[in-house]
mmCIF file of C-alpha atoms in Angstrom:
data_model
loop_
_atom_site.group_PDB
_atom_site.id
_atom_site.type_symbol
_atom_site.label_atom_id
_atom_site.label_comp_id
_atom_site.label_asym_id
_atom_site.label_seq_id
_atom_site.Cartn_x
_atom_site.Cartn_y
_atom_site.Cartn_z
ATOM 1 C CA UNK A 69 59.275 73.699 51.805
ATOM 2 C CA UNK A 70 61.649 76.807 50.464
ATOM 3 C CA UNK A 71 59.494 78.947 52.351
ATOM 4 C CA UNK A 72 59.896 77.094 55.544
ATOM 5 C CA UNK A 73 63.684 77.060 55.279
ATOM 6 C CA UNK A 74 64.044 80.809 54.532
ATOM 7 C CA UNK A 75 61.567 81.109 57.469
ATOM 8 C CA UNK A 76 63.785 79.403 59.798
ATOM 9 C CA UNK A 77 66.942 81.487 58.152
ATOM 10 C CA UNK A 78 64.833 84.604 59.112
ATOM 11 C CA UNK A 79 64.168 83.180 62.839
ATOM 12 C CA UNK A 80 67.901 82.128 63.468
ATOM 13 C CA UNK A 81 69.325 85.477 62.036
ATOM 14 C CA UNK A 82 66.659 87.429 64.866
ATOM 15 C CA UNK A 83 67.574 85.179 67.364
ATOM 16 C CA UNK A 84 71.633 86.026 66.687
ATOM 17 C CA UNK A 85 71.153 89.821 66.538
ATOM 18 C CA UNK A 86 68.430 89.835 69.704
ATOM 19 C CA UNK A 87 71.376 87.691 71.235
ATOM 20 C CA UNK A 88 73.922 90.388 70.505
ATOM 21 C CA UNK A 89 71.613 93.436 71.295
ATOM 22 C CA UNK A 90 71.230 91.859 74.922
ATOM 23 C CA UNK A 91 74.960 91.077 75.096
ATOM 24 C CA UNK A 92 75.899 94.978 73.643
ATOM 25 C CA UNK A 93 73.217 96.269 76.573
ATOM 26 C CA UNK A 94 74.715 94.221 79.296
ATOM 27 C CA UNK A 95 78.307 95.414 78.299
ATOM 28 C CA UNK A 96 77.236 99.135 78.279
ATOM 29 C CA UNK A 97 75.504 98.615 81.629
ATOM 30 C CA UNK A 98 78.701 97.445 83.336
ATOM 31 C CA UNK A 99 80.996 99.765 81.364
ATOM 32 C CA UNK A 100 78.527 102.484 83.064
ATOM 33 C CA UNK A 101 79.198 100.634 86.553
ATOM 34 C CA UNK A 102 82.641 100.295 86.478
ATOM 35 C CA UNK A 103 83.014 103.798 84.923
ATOM 36 C CA UNK A 104 80.692 105.129 88.137
ATOM 37 C CA UNK A 105 82.674 103.227 90.901
ATOM 38 C CA UNK A 106 86.300 103.936 89.167
ATOM 39 C CA UNK A 107 85.617 107.527 89.642
ATOM 40 C CA UNK A 108 85.417 107.348 93.478
ATOM 41 C CA UNK A 109 88.701 108.388 95.325
ATOM 42 C CA UNK A 110 88.100 105.648 97.674
ATOM 43 C CA UNK A 111 84.926 102.681 98.542
ATOM 44 C CA UNK A 112 84.114 101.647 102.021
ATOM 45 C CA UNK A 113 81.757 98.458 102.106
ATOM 46 C CA UNK A 114 79.769 96.398 104.480
ATOM 47 C CA UNK A 115 78.716 93.192 103.108
ATOM 48 C CA UNK A 116 77.193 89.813 104.036
ATOM 49 C CA UNK A 117 78.438 86.484 102.927
ATOM 50 C CA UNK A 118 76.343 83.326 102.229
ATOM 51 C CA UNK A 119 77.357 79.595 101.227
ATOM 52 C CA UNK A 120 75.148 76.774 100.380
ATOM 53 C CA UNK A 121 75.878 73.303 98.990
ATOM 54 C CA UNK A 122 72.944 71.509 99.516
ATOM 55 C CA UNK A 123 74.601 68.296 97.922
ATOM 56 C CA UNK A 124 77.355 68.769 100.591
ATOM 57 C CA UNK A 125 75.131 69.516 103.561
ATOM 58 C CA UNK A 126 76.761 73.095 103.862
ATOM 59 C CA UNK A 127 74.986 76.297 104.643
ATOM 60 C CA UNK A 128 76.235 79.194 107.003
ATOM 61 C CA UNK A 129 73.586 80.800 108.993
ATOM 62 C CA UNK A 130 73.725 83.545 109.873
ATOM 63 C CA UNK A 131 75.125 84.927 106.795
ATOM 64 C CA UNK A 132 79.355 85.853 107.461
ATOM 65 C CA UNK A 133 79.879 89.516 107.916
ATOM 66 C CA UNK A 134 82.494 91.383 106.549
ATOM 67 C CA UNK A 135 83.798 95.129 105.469
ATOM 68 C CA UNK A 136 86.315 96.393 102.602
ATOM 69 C CA UNK A 137 87.650 99.721 102.185
ATOM 70 C CA UNK A 138 89.395 99.862 98.634
ATOM 71 C CA UNK A 139 91.507 103.160 96.810
ATOM 72 C CA UNK A 140 92.702 102.447 93.532
ATOM 73 C CA UNK A 141 94.318 98.907 93.703
ATOM 74 C CA UNK A 142 95.099 99.155 98.010
ATOM 75 C CA UNK A 143 92.481 97.653 100.075
ATOM 76 C CA UNK A 144 91.867 96.674 103.716
ATOM 77 C CA UNK A 145 89.943 93.651 104.007
ATOM 78 C CA UNK A 146 88.277 91.903 106.989
ATOM 79 C CA UNK A 147 86.739 88.471 106.098
ATOM 80 C CA UNK A 148 86.762 85.110 107.492
ATOM 81 C CA UNK A 149 88.408 86.115 110.791
ATOM 82 C CA UNK A 150 91.459 87.506 108.756
ATOM 83 C CA UNK A 151 92.671 90.888 108.089
ATOM 84 C CA UNK A 152 93.804 91.177 104.094
ATOM 85 C CA UNK A 153 95.946 94.055 103.504
ATOM 86 C CA UNK A 154 97.095 94.933 100.188
ATOM 87 C CA UNK A 155 99.506 97.918 99.591
ATOM 88 C CA UNK A 156 99.106 97.646 95.825
ATOM 89 C CA UNK A 157 102.415 95.447 95.709
ATOM 90 C CA UNK A 158 102.426 92.782 98.625
ATOM 91 C CA UNK A 159 99.484 91.087 100.472
ATOM 92 C CA UNK A 160 99.286 91.144 104.047
ATOM 93 C CA UNK A 161 97.168 88.322 105.700
ATOM 94 C CA UNK A 162 96.923 88.853 109.404
ATOM 95 C CA UNK A 163 95.312 85.773 111.301
ATOM 96 C CA UNK A 164 94.268 86.891 114.497
ATOM 97 C CA UNK A 165 93.043 83.594 115.818
ATOM 98 C CA UNK A 166 96.619 81.923 115.477
ATOM 99 C CA UNK A 167 98.560 85.071 115.945
ATOM 100 C CA UNK A 168 100.354 84.511 112.297
ATOM 101 C CA UNK A 169 101.216 87.120 109.587
ATOM 102 C CA UNK A 170 102.066 86.155 105.866
ATOM 103 C CA UNK A 171 103.472 88.321 103.395
ATOM 104 C CA UNK A 172 103.515 87.349 99.777
ATOM 105 C CA UNK A 173 104.121 89.368 96.402
ATOM 106 C CA UNK A 174 101.148 90.209 94.628
ATOM 107 C CA UNK A 175 97.349 90.117 94.828
ATOM 108 C CA UNK A 176 94.966 87.088 95.838
ATOM 109 C CA UNK A 177 94.678 84.601 93.721
ATOM 110 C CA UNK A 178 91.778 82.900 92.240
ATOM 111 C CA UNK A 179 93.134 79.479 91.392
ATOM 112 C CA UNK A 180 90.172 77.955 93.439
ATOM 113 C CA UNK A 181 87.518 79.901 91.018
ATOM 114 C CA UNK A 182 86.368 81.819 94.115
ATOM 115 C CA UNK A 183 85.699 85.491 93.758
ATOM 116 C CA UNK A 184 87.093 87.678 96.589
ATOM 117 C CA UNK A 185 85.413 90.434 97.628
ATOM 118 C CA UNK A 186 88.376 92.386 96.831
ATOM 119 C CA UNK A 187 87.668 91.403 93.036
ATOM 120 C CA UNK A 188 83.684 92.498 93.137
ATOM 121 C CA UNK A 189 84.047 95.733 91.436
ATOM 122 C CA UNK A 190 86.505 94.309 88.864
ATOM 123 C CA UNK A 191 86.256 90.492 88.454
ATOM 124 C CA UNK A 192 84.016 90.620 85.382
ATOM 125 C CA UNK A 193 86.147 92.685 83.276
ATOM 126 C CA UNK A 194 88.111 89.961 81.509
ATOM 127 C CA UNK A 195 86.905 85.996 81.297
ATOM 128 C CA UNK A 196 83.343 86.108 80.897
ATOM 129 C CA UNK A 197 80.348 86.536 78.251
ATOM 130 C CA UNK A 198 77.363 88.454 79.781
ATOM 131 C CA UNK A 199 73.851 88.968 78.662
ATOM 132 C CA UNK A 200 70.961 91.091 80.455
ATOM 133 C CA UNK A 201 69.329 89.136 83.158
ATOM 134 C CA UNK A 202 65.638 89.664 85.226
ATOM 135 C CA UNK A 203 64.784 92.580 87.106
ATOM 136 C CA UNK A 204 63.845 92.126 90.479
ATOM 137 C CA UNK A 205 62.400 94.645 93.674
ATOM 138 C CA UNK A 206 64.216 94.572 96.826
ATOM 139 C CA UNK A 207 62.185 96.089 99.204
ATOM 140 C CA UNK A 208 61.782 99.259 97.108
ATOM 141 C CA UNK A 209 64.901 99.094 95.187
ATOM 142 C CA UNK A 210 64.874 97.859 91.505
ATOM 143 C CA UNK A 211 67.778 95.529 90.805
ATOM 144 C CA UNK A 212 69.043 94.703 87.515
ATOM 145 C CA UNK A 213 70.922 91.109 87.036
ATOM 146 C CA UNK A 214 73.213 90.449 84.482
ATOM 147 C CA UNK A 215 74.426 87.236 83.883
ATOM 148 C CA UNK A 216 77.991 86.272 82.965
ATOM 149 C CA UNK A 217 79.316 82.777 81.741
ATOM 150 C CA UNK A 218 83.033 82.591 81.915
ATOM 151 C CA UNK A 219 84.567 81.985 78.787
ATOM 152 C CA UNK A 220 86.841 79.192 79.855
ATOM 153 C CA UNK A 221 84.950 76.070 79.497
ATOM 154 C CA UNK A 222 87.040 74.300 82.373
ATOM 155 C CA UNK A 223 86.072 77.068 84.707
ATOM 156 C CA UNK A 224 85.185 75.757 88.193
ATOM 157 C CA UNK A 225 82.487 78.937 88.330
ATOM 158 C CA UNK A 226 79.616 77.801 85.948
ATOM 159 C CA UNK A 227 77.174 80.941 86.217
ATOM 160 C CA UNK A 228 77.506 84.387 88.101
ATOM 161 C CA UNK A 229 74.464 86.796 89.005
ATOM 162 C CA UNK A 230 75.741 90.017 89.098
ATOM 163 C CA UNK A 231 72.871 92.223 90.444
ATOM 164 C CA UNK A 232 73.291 96.181 90.178
ATOM 165 C CA UNK A 233 70.981 99.013 91.857
ATOM 166 C CA UNK A 234 69.288 100.526 88.723
ATOM 167 C CA UNK A 235 69.141 104.045 90.316
ATOM 168 C CA UNK A 236 72.593 104.403 91.778
ATOM 169 C CA UNK A 237 74.676 102.097 89.293
ATOM 170 C CA UNK A 238 76.147 100.574 92.100
ATOM 171 C CA UNK A 239 77.006 96.778 92.321
ATOM 172 C CA UNK A 240 74.526 95.405 94.867
ATOM 173 C CA UNK A 241 74.715 91.717 95.078
ATOM 174 C CA UNK A 242 76.806 88.848 93.363
ATOM 175 C CA UNK A 243 75.832 85.209 93.170
ATOM 176 C CA UNK A 244 78.469 82.679 92.217
ATOM 177 C CA UNK A 245 77.273 78.971 91.212
ATOM 178 C CA UNK A 246 80.143 76.734 91.277
ATOM 179 C CA UNK A 247 80.589 73.414 89.326
ATOM 180 C CA UNK A 248 80.774 71.233 92.696
ATOM 181 C CA UNK A 249 77.132 72.695 93.291
ATOM 182 C CA UNK A 250 78.043 75.710 95.837
ATOM 183 C CA UNK A 251 76.209 78.938 95.581
ATOM 184 C CA UNK A 252 77.975 81.591 97.378
ATOM 185 C CA UNK A 253 76.352 85.468 97.628
ATOM 186 C CA UNK A 254 77.505 88.618 98.619
ATOM 187 C CA UNK A 255 75.195 91.515 99.407
ATOM 188 C CA UNK A 256 76.417 94.917 99.671
ATOM 189 C CA UNK A 257 74.522 96.267 102.556
ATOM 190 C CA UNK A 258 76.639 99.713 103.419
ATOM 191 C CA UNK A 259 78.478 101.983 100.952
ATOM 192 C CA UNK A 260 80.505 104.765 101.293
ATOM 193 C CA UNK A 261 82.747 106.749 98.947
ATOM 194 C CA UNK A 262 85.361 109.488 99.185
ATOM 195 C CA UNK A 263 85.675 109.351 102.455
ATOM 196 C CA UNK A 264 88.866 110.898 104.898
ATOM 197 C CA UNK A 265 90.959 107.782 105.241
ATOM 198 C CA UNK A 266 94.580 107.670 106.390
ATOM 199 C CA UNK A 267 96.920 105.830 104.092
ATOM 200 C CA UNK A 268 98.293 103.848 107.397
ATOM 201 C CA UNK A 269 95.008 101.583 106.628
ATOM 202 C CA UNK A 270 97.197 100.148 103.622
ATOM 203 C CA UNK A 271 100.339 99.726 105.288
ATOM 204 C CA UNK A 272 101.357 96.826 107.890
ATOM 205 C CA UNK A 273 103.657 97.482 111.095
ATOM 206 C CA UNK A 274 105.752 94.985 111.949
ATOM 207 C CA UNK A 275 107.062 96.372 115.118
ATOM 208 C CA UNK A 276 103.840 96.233 116.298
ATOM 209 C CA UNK A 277 102.527 92.718 115.782
ATOM 210 C CA UNK A 278 106.359 91.033 116.802
ATOM 211 C CA UNK A 279 105.512 93.047 120.130
ATOM 212 C CA UNK A 280 102.288 90.938 120.275
ATOM 213 C CA UNK A 281 103.717 87.636 119.771
ATOM 214 C CA UNK A 282 102.495 87.105 116.139
ATOM 215 C CA UNK A 283 104.740 85.111 113.589
ATOM 216 C CA UNK A 284 105.886 86.905 110.955
ATOM 217 C CA UNK A 285 106.612 84.524 107.487
#
């Protein structure tokens, strides 16, 4: 009986050490990705997104396309028919269909548990436990997945799978699984760094939109 007890303790210790090693390996890879992508002066990213919720009968097909240019904390995002411009202090949301502009202090909030495209490169830095996942081959591209689980047990997100290109150490795909059964997937299709861009990309020309008849709030 004592021998069985010792074997069980040894097994539990071994399992715990393996989990710690797995977590450390995942953190090391995330740190490498963060360091590499954070060193760019700017990034221009083209992506597609899909949302599937079988229980609610929701699926968007074809995928929604979007693009974002990021420079430090500033970004210009085109997504879901809106243009989101963040200048580091204020967020300007330009709704072209409704001809409305909303200006607020601070960045996009994630109160609904949704990871916005502007947060793809930073969301994982706080609030998650992580472990190495599977390696998948995507048309010759080796993608290493990391599994992230929220530390907050009341989070609207159950799990996130972050796919990293093993060669470039760039984020390639994000799969978010919500508590409501919704699965949101972002896939980066185009990526350019350190391009020549104008600071006007992160500014708002109020007079221009007033002339176009937009309602500015």
